[in-house]
Amino acid sequence: MRKQGKRKKIPTKELQYLGARISEARNKSGLTQQELAVQCHRGMRHIQNIEGGLANPSYEVLSDLIHRLGMSANILFFSNMEQVEQEVQHLLCKFAACTEDERQIILNTLDCLADQFLSRRYTATEETK
């Protein structure tokens, strides 16, 4: 009788891509795998397996990871997404995770920054005339 053991997990191309994007987002957020695991109420080994393309995470796990890392699900499933779209989606997801008061502060801050950039650009343009 052959002993039944755990089958060796073989990563697929899709799971490797998904894991790499999660790892990238985690690193950008300055989190270790342990910190992410604790904050998402998961085991560190599970996070390692996901990032290594060895685990196919459930909807609930993906939802927790996406919300904690402030990332778009599109980034996980569409490898041909443009870099700018990824950056905008990343910011929009973080924005959506904020409270209404926090979102208003962010909008006011961005509006002020945009005014400053435009003012500098047009002031510099007038000085060179």
Short mmCIF file of C-alpha atoms in Angstrom, two decimals:
data_model
loop_
_atom_site.label_atom_id
_atom_site.label_comp_id
_atom_site.label_asym_id
_atom_site.label_seq_id
_atom_site.Cartn_x
_atom_site.Cartn_y
_atom_site.Cartn_z
CA MET A 1 0.00 0.00 0.00
CA ARG A 2 1.40 3.41 -1.01
CA LYS A 3 1.58 6.03 1.67
CA GLN A 4 -0.65 9.00 0.95
CA GLY A 5 1.21 12.22 1.65
CA LYS A 6 0.78 15.83 0.73
CA ARG A 7 1.15 16.49 -2.95
CA LYS A 8 3.93 18.86 -3.85
CA LYS A 9 2.48 22.22 -4.84
CA ILE A 10 3.42 23.28 -8.35
CA PRO A 11 3.08 27.00 -9.04
CA THR A 12 1.15 28.05 -12.12
CA LYS A 13 2.02 31.07 -14.21
CA GLU A 14 -1.12 32.87 -13.04
CA LEU A 15 -0.51 32.16 -9.34
CA GLN A 16 3.12 33.24 -9.68
CA TYR A 17 1.99 36.53 -11.24
CA LEU A 18 -0.62 37.05 -8.50
CA GLY A 19 1.93 36.27 -5.79
CA ALA A 20 4.52 38.61 -7.27
CA ARG A 21 2.02 41.50 -7.35
CA ILE A 22 1.02 40.89 -3.72
CA SER A 23 4.67 40.70 -2.67
CA GLU A 24 5.40 43.92 -4.57
CA ALA A 25 2.50 45.74 -2.91
CA ARG A 26 3.50 44.43 0.51
CA ASN A 27 7.06 45.66 0.03
CA LYS A 28 5.83 49.07 -1.16
CA SER A 29 3.74 49.26 2.01
CA GLY A 30 6.84 48.52 4.10
CA LEU A 31 5.38 45.36 5.62
CA THR A 32 7.03 42.05 6.35
CA GLN A 33 5.19 38.85 5.53
CA GLN A 34 4.65 38.34 9.26
CA GLU A 35 3.14 41.82 9.69
CA LEU A 36 0.82 41.33 6.72
CA ALA A 37 -0.23 37.92 8.02
CA VAL A 38 -1.06 39.31 11.46
CA GLN A 39 -2.94 42.31 10.09
CA CYS A 40 -5.00 40.10 7.74
CA HIS A 41 -5.55 37.42 10.40
CA ARG A 42 -3.75 34.76 8.35
CA GLY A 43 -0.79 32.50 8.92
CA MET A 44 2.62 33.64 7.71
CA ARG A 45 3.14 30.34 5.85
CA HIS A 46 -0.07 31.02 3.90
CA ILE A 47 1.19 34.50 2.91
CA GLN A 48 4.53 32.95 1.89
CA ASN A 49 2.76 30.34 -0.23
CA ILE A 50 0.57 32.96 -1.91
CA GLU A 51 3.55 35.18 -2.70
CA GLY A 52 5.48 32.17 -3.97
CA GLY A 53 2.66 31.17 -6.31
CA LEU A 54 2.09 27.97 -4.36
CA ALA A 55 -1.36 28.76 -2.97
CA ASN A 56 -4.57 29.79 -4.67
CA PRO A 57 -6.06 32.25 -2.16
CA SER A 58 -9.76 32.32 -1.47
CA TYR A 59 -11.95 35.32 -2.16
CA GLU A 60 -11.88 36.24 1.54
CA VAL A 61 -8.08 36.12 1.69
CA LEU A 62 -7.71 38.15 -1.51
CA SER A 63 -10.23 40.67 -0.23
CA ASP A 64 -8.29 41.10 3.03
CA LEU A 65 -4.98 41.47 1.17
CA ILE A 66 -6.38 43.92 -1.38
CA HIS A 67 -7.92 46.12 1.30
CA ARG A 68 -4.88 46.07 3.59
CA LEU A 69 -2.41 46.78 0.79
CA GLY A 70 -4.63 49.42 -0.82
CA MET A 71 -4.35 47.78 -4.20
CA SER A 72 -6.72 47.18 -7.08
CA ALA A 73 -7.92 43.70 -7.92
CA ASN A 74 -7.27 44.65 -11.55
CA ILE A 75 -3.54 44.61 -10.88
CA LEU A 76 -3.80 41.00 -9.73
CA PHE A 77 -5.67 39.75 -12.76
CA PHE A 78 -4.59 41.90 -15.71
CA SER A 79 -0.88 41.67 -16.39
CA ASN A 80 -1.06 44.10 -19.31
CA MET A 81 -2.33 47.05 -17.27
CA GLU A 82 -0.34 50.22 -17.89
CA GLN A 83 1.94 51.43 -15.07
CA VAL A 84 0.13 54.75 -14.76
CA GLU A 85 -3.21 53.02 -14.44
CA GLN A 86 -1.74 50.80 -11.74
CA GLU A 87 -0.48 53.82 -9.81
CA VAL A 88 -3.83 55.61 -10.10
CA GLN A 89 -5.75 52.49 -9.07
CA HIS A 90 -3.41 52.06 -6.09
CA LEU A 91 -4.14 55.60 -4.91
CA LEU A 92 -7.88 55.30 -5.58
CA CYS A 93 -8.10 52.11 -3.52
CA LYS A 94 -6.29 53.75 -0.61
CA PHE A 95 -8.53 56.81 -1.01
CA ALA A 96 -11.66 54.63 -0.92
CA ALA A 97 -10.45 52.94 2.26
CA CYS A 98 -10.31 56.30 4.08
CA THR A 99 -13.14 57.88 6.02
CA GLU A 100 -15.15 60.73 4.50
CA ASP A 101 -13.21 63.29 6.59
CA GLU A 102 -9.88 61.78 5.53
CA ARG A 103 -10.94 61.79 1.87
CA GLN A 104 -11.84 65.48 2.13
CA ILE A 105 -8.40 66.26 3.59
CA ILE A 106 -6.76 64.31 0.74
CA LEU A 107 -8.83 66.15 -1.89
CA ASN A 108 -8.06 69.55 -0.36
CA THR A 109 -4.36 68.69 -0.18
CA LEU A 110 -4.27 67.51 -3.80
CA ASP A 111 -6.14 70.60 -4.95
CA CYS A 112 -3.63 72.81 -3.14
CA LEU A 113 -0.68 70.89 -4.62
CA ALA A 114 -2.13 71.13 -8.12
CA ASP A 115 -2.63 74.90 -7.69
CA GLN A 116 0.99 75.25 -6.55
CA PHE A 117 2.33 73.23 -9.51
CA LEU A 118 0.20 75.16 -12.00
CA SER A 119 1.15 78.49 -10.45
CA ARG A 120 4.85 77.64 -10.65
CA ARG A 121 4.53 76.46 -14.24
CA TYR A 122 2.68 79.58 -15.39
CA THR A 123 4.92 81.92 -13.39
CA ALA A 124 8.00 80.34 -14.96
CA THR A 125 6.41 80.60 -18.43
CA GLU A 126 5.67 84.33 -17.95
CA GLU A 127 9.22 85.02 -16.71
CA THR A 128 10.75 83.46 -19.82
CA LYS A 129 8.66 85.65 -22.17
#
